[in-house]
Coordinates of C-alpha atoms in Angstrom, one line a residue:
Chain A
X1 CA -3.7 -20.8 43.4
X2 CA -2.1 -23.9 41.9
X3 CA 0.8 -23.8 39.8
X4 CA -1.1 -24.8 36.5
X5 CA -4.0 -22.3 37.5
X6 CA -1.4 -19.6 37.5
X7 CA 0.2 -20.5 34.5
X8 CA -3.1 -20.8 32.9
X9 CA -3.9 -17.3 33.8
X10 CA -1.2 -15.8 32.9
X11 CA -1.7 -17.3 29.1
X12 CA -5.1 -16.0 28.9
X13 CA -3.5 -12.5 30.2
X14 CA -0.9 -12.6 27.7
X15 CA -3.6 -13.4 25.3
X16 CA -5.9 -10.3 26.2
X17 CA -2.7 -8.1 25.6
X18 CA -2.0 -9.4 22.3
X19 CA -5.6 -8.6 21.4
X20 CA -6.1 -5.4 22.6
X21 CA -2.4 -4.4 21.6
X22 CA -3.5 -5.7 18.0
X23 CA -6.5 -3.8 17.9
X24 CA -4.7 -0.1 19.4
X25 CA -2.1 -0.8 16.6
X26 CA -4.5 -1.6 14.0
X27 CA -6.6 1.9 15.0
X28 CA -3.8 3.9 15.8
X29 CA -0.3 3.0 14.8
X30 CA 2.2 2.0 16.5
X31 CA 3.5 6.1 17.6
X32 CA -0.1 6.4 18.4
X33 CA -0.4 2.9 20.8
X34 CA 1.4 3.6 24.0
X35 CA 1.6 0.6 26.9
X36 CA -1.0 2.3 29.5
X37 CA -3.8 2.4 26.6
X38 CA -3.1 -1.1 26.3
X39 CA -2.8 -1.7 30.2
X40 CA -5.7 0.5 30.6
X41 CA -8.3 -0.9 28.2
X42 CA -7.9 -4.3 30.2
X43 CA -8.1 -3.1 33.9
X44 CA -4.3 -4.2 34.3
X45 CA -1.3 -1.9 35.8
X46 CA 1.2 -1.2 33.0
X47 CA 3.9 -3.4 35.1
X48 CA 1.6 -6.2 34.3
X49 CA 1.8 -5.3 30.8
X50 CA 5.8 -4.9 30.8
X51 CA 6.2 -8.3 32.6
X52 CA 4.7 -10.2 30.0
X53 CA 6.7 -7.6 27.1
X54 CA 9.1 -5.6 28.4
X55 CA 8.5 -3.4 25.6
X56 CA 6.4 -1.9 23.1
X57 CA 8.7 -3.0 19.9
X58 CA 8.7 -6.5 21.6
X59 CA 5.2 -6.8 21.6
X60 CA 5.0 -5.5 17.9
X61 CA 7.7 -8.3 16.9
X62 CA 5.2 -10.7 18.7
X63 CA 2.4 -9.6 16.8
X64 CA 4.2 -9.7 13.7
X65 CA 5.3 -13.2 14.3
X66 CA 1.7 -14.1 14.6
X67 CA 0.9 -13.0 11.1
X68 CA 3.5 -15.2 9.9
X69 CA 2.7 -18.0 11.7
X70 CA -1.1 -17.9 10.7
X71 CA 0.0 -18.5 7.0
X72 CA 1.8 -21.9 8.3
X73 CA -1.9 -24.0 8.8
X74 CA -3.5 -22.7 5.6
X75 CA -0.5 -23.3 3.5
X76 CA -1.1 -26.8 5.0
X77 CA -4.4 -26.6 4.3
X78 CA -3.9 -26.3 0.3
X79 CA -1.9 -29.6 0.6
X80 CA -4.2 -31.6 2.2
X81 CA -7.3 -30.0 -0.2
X82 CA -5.0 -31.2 -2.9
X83 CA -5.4 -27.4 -4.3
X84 CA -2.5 -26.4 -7.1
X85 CA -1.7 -24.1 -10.0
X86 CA -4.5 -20.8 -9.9
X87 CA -6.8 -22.9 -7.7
X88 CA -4.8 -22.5 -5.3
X89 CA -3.7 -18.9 -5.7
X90 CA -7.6 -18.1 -5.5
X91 CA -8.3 -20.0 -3.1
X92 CA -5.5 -18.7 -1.1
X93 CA -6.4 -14.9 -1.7
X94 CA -9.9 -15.3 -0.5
X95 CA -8.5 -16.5 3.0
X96 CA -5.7 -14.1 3.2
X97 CA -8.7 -11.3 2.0
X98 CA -11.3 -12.8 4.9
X99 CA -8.5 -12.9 7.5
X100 CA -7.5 -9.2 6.8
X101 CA -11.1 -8.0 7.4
X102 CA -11.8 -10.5 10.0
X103 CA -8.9 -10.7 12.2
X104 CA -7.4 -7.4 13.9
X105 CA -3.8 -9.1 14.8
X106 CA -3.4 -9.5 10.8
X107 CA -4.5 -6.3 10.2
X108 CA -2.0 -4.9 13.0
X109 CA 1.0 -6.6 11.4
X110 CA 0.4 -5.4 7.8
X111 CA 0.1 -2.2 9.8
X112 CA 3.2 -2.6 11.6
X113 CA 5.2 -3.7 8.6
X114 CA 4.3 -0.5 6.6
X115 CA 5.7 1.4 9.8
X116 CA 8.8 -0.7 10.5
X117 CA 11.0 2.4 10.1
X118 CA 10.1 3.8 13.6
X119 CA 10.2 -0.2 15.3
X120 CA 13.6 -0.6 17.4
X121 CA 13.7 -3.8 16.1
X122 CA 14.5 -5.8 13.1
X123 CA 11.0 -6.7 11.0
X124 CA 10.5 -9.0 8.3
X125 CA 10.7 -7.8 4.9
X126 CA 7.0 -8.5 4.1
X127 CA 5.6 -10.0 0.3
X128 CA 8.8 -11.8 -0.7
X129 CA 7.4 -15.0 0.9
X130 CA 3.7 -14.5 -1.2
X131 CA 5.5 -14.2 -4.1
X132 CA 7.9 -17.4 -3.8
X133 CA 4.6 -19.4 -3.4
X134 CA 2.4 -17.8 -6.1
X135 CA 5.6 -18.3 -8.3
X136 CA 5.1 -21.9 -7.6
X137 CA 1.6 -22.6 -8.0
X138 CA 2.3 -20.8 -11.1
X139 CA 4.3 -23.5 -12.2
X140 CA 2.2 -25.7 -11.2
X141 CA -0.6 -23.8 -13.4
X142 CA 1.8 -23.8 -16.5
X143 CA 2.4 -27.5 -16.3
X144 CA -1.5 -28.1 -16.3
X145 CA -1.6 -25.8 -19.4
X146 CA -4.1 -23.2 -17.4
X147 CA -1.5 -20.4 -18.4
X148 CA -0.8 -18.5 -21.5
X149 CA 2.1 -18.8 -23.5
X150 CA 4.9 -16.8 -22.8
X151 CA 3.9 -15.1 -19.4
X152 CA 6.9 -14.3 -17.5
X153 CA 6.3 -16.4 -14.3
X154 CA 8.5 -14.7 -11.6
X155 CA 7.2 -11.2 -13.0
X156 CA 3.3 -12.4 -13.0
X157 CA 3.8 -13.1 -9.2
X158 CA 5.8 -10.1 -8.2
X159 CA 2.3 -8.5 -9.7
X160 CA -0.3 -10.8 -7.9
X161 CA 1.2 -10.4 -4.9
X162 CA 1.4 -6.7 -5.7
X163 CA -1.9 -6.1 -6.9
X164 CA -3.7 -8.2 -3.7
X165 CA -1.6 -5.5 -1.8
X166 CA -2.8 -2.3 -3.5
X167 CA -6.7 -3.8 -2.9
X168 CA -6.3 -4.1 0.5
X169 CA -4.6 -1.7 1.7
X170 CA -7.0 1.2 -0.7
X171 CA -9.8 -0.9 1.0
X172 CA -8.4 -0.4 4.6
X173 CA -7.8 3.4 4.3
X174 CA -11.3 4.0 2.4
X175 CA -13.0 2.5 5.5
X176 CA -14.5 -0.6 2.8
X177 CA -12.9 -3.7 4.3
X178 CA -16.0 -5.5 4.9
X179 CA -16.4 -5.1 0.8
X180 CA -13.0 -7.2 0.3
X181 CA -13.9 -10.4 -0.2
X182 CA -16.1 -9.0 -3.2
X183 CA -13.4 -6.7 -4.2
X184 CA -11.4 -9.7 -4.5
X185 CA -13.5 -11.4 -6.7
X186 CA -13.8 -8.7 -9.0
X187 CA -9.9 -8.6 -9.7
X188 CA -10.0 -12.2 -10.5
X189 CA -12.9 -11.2 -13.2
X190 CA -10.1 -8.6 -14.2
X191 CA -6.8 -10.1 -14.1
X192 CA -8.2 -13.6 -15.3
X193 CA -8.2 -13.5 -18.6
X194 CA -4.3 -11.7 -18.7
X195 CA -3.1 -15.0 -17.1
X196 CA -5.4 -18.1 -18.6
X197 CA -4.5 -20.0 -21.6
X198 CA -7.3 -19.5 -24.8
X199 CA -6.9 -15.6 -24.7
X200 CA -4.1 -15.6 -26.6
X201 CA -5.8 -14.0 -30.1
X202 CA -5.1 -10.9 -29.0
X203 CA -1.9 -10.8 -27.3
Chain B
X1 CA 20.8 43.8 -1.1
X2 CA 17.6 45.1 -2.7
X3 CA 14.1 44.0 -1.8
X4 CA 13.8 41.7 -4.7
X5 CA 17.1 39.8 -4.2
X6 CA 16.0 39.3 -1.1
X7 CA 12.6 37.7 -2.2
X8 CA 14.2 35.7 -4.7
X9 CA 16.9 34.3 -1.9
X10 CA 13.9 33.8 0.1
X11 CA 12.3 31.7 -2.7
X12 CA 15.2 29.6 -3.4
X13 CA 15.8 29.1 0.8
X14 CA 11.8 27.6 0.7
X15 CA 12.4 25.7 -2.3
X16 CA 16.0 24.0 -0.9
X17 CA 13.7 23.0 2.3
X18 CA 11.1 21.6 0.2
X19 CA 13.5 19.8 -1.0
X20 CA 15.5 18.7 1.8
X21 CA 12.5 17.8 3.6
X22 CA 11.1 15.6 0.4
X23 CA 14.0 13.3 0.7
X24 CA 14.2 12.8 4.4
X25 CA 10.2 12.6 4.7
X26 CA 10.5 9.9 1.7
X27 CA 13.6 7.8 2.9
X28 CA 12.7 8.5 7.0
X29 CA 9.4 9.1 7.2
X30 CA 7.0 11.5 9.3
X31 CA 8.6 10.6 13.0
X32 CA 12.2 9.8 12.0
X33 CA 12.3 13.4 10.1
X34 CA 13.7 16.3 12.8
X35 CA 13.3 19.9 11.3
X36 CA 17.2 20.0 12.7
X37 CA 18.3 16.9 9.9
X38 CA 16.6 19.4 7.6
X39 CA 18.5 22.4 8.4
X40 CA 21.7 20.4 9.2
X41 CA 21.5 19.1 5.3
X42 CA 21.7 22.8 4.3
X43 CA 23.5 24.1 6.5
X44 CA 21.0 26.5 7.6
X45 CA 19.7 27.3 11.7
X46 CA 16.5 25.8 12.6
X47 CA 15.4 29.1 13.3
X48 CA 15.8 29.8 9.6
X49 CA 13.0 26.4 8.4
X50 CA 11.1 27.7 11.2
X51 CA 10.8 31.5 9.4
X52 CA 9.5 29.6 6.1
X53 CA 7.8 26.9 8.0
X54 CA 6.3 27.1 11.6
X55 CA 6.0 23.6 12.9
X56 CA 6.8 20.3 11.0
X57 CA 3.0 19.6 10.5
X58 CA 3.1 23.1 7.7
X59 CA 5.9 21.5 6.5
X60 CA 4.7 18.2 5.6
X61 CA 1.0 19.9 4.5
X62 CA 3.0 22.1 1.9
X63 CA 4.8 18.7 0.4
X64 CA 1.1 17.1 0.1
X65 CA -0.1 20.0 -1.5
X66 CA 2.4 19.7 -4.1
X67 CA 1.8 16.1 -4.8
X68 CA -1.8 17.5 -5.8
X69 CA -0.8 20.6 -7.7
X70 CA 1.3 18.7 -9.7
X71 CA -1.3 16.8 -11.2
X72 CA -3.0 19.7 -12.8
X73 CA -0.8 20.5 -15.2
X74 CA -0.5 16.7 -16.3
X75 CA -4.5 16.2 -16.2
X76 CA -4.3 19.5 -19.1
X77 CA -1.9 18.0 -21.1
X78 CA -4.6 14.9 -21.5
X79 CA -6.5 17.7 -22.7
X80 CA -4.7 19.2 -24.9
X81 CA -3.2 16.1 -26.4
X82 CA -6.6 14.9 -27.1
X83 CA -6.6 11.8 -25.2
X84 CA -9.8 9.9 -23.9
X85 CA -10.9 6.4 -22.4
X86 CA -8.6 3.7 -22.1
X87 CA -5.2 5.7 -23.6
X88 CA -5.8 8.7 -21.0
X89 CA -6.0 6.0 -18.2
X90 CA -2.9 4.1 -19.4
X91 CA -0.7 7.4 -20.4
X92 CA -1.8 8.5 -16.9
X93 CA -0.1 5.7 -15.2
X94 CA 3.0 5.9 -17.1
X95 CA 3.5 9.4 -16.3
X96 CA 2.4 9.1 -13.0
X97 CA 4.6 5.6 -12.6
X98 CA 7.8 7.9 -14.3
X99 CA 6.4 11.1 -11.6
X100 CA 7.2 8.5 -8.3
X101 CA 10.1 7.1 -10.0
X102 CA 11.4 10.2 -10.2
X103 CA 10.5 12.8 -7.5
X104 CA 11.1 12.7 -3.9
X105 CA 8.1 15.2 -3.3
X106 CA 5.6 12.3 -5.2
X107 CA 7.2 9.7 -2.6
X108 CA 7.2 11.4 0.4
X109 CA 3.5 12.4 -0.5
X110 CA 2.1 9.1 -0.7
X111 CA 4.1 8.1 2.5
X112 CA 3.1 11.4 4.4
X113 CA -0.3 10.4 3.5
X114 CA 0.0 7.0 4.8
X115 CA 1.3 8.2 8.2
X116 CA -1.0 10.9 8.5
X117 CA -2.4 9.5 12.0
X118 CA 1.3 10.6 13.5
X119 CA 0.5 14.3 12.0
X120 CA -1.8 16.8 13.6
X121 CA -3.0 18.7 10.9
X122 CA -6.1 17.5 8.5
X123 CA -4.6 15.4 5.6
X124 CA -6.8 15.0 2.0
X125 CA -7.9 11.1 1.5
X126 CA -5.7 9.5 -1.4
X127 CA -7.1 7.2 -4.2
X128 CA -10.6 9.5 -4.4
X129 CA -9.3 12.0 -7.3
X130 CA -7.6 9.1 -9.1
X131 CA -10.8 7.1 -8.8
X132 CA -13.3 9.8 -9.7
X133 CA -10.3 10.9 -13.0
X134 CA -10.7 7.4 -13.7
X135 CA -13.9 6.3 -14.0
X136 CA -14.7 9.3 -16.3
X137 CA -12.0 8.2 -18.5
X138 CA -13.9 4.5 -18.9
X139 CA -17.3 6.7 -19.4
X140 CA -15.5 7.6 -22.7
X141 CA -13.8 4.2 -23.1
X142 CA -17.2 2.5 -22.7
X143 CA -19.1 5.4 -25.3
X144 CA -16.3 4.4 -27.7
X145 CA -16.8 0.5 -27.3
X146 CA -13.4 0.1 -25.8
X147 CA -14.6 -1.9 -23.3
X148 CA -16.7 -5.0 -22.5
X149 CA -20.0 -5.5 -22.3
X150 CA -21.1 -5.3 -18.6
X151 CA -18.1 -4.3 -16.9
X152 CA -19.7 -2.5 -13.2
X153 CA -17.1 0.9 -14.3
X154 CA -17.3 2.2 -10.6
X155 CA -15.7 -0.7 -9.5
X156 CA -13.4 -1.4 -12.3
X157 CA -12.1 2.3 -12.0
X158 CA -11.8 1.5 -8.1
X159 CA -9.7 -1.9 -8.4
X160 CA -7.6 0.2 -11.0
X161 CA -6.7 2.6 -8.8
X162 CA -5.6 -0.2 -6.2
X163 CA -3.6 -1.9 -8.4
X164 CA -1.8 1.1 -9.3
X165 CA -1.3 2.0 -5.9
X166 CA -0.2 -1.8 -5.4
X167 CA 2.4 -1.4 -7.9
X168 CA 3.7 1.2 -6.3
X169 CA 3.8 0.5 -2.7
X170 CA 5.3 -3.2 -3.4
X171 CA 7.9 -1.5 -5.5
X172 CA 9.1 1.0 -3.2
X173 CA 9.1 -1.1 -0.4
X174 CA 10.9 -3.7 -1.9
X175 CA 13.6 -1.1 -3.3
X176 CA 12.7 -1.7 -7.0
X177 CA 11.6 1.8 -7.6
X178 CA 13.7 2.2 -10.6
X179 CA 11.5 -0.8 -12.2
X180 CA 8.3 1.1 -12.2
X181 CA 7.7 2.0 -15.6
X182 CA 8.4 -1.9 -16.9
X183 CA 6.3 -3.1 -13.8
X184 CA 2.8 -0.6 -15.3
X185 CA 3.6 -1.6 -18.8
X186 CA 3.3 -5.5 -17.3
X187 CA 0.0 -4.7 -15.4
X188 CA -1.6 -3.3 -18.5
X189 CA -0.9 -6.4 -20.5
X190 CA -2.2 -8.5 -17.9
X191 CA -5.0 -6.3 -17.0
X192 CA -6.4 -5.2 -20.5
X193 CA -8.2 -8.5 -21.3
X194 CA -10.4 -8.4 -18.6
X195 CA -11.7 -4.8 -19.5
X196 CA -11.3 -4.3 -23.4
X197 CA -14.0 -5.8 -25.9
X198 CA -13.3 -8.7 -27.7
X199 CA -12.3 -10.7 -25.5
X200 CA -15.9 -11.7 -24.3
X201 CA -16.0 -15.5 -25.1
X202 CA -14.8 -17.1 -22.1
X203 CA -16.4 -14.3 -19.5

């Protein structure tokens, strides 16, 4: 086997761990996820599991840096769409909603946040990021006059973040996550007219 | 000492567990929680949590049971202060944003019922109650014209619910706990003009 053949293969192995790893955590938390139902659920000895993460917080960190790395192309996107102010909040909580129910490595992280008490290792404190960018597109939705006057900016955030939080997570534990992107566009009905400008009589 | 001293020491020994065990569940969790931090915080033997509660499973089913028995008395008291539709859901929050806030056995509920995967004992599904409570309450609301025209109340009922839970779950992870109460009143203000009547002109 050539060097590049080897190296290749070893990427794609690395890659089947990651997936199946995601999808054991996902199910089963991380207490419930040992290596061998990892190593065993792709035909490969649990040595080979350990030489490409020589442990089981390792591989959760890894995971977890893949959920935050995701964000990095569609925060991109919303530039080069030229997306701002509650556009662009939208827009961004319908991909954030379809990647949760789509994609079992960012349902594994939000997972493995929520249980970073019992990961040897240090995790990143998760919404604070969210809300630093919903705070700015809120800006950028006062200065276009979508917003109400007088809405507390940092605080509306803090609750968007909060309240796309609460959806999916009651979503994931009822078993309804192939309803969120629905769901989602039902708290928009909701929370709406709270945020736009021209509600204001009856503030 | 008489047979009911005894009892009563008996009572106050379960109650002191209860207690213990609320606060490390709450700030450890279900694995980080050993019945011997338990009986080290009260200076008791493990032998003597063992007498009141067999196995750490009994111990966190008897904390979740709580969490629902406590609700009881506050779901009389909407009762018996005559309140219905949208002020029963909204005084319902409040006391049960003050009830979190406040007691370690609320908190260590919700989080025992988030981890119940790592416990071996059946654990009741969250949100349901709350949901079911809740959409009676907008029954009334809707019979009383509180509400707008067309609102689906099964689904409103189940995105307030989330939100709540949200609220909730952002706050205590983020350590803002002691925000609650001004983080529900915020919710409401933002949430109320997509549900009341009146506000129908730009839906």
């Amino acid at each position: 086997m050539t060097l590049n053949k080897r190296e290749a293969q070893r990427g794609a192995t690395k890659a089947a761990i990651l997936q199946a790893a995601s999808e054991e955590f996902d199910a089963r938390g991380y207490a419930g996820t040992a290596i061998s139902d990892i190593a065993n659920r792709l035909d490969l000895t649990k040595g080979s599991v350990y030489f490409h993460f020589p442990s089981k917080a390792l591989l959760a960190i890894e995971i977890v840096d893949r959920y935050f790395s995701a964000w990095v192309p569609m925060l991109e996107e919303v530039e080069s769409r030229g997306l701002s102010g509650l556009t662009a909040i939208r827009w961004v909580s319908e991909q954030a909603a379809a990647s949760y129910r789509d994609n079992a490595t960012i349902r594994a992280s939000v997972r493995l946040m929520r249980e970073a008490s019992l990961i040897d290792a240090e995790m990143p404190t998760p919404f604070v990021d969210w809300m630093e960018n919903t705070h700015r597109w809120l800006i950028q939705a006062r200065d276009a006059g979508e917003l109400r006057d007088g809405l507390d900016l940092e605080d509306a955030a803090w609750h968007i973040v909060a309240v796309f939080h609460g959806i999916q997570e009651v979503a994931s534990r009822l078993g309804e996550c192939a309803q969120l992107a629905s769901k989602n566009a039902t708290i928009w009905s909701l929370l709406l007219k709270g945020i736009e400008s021209g509600n204001e009589t009856k503030a």
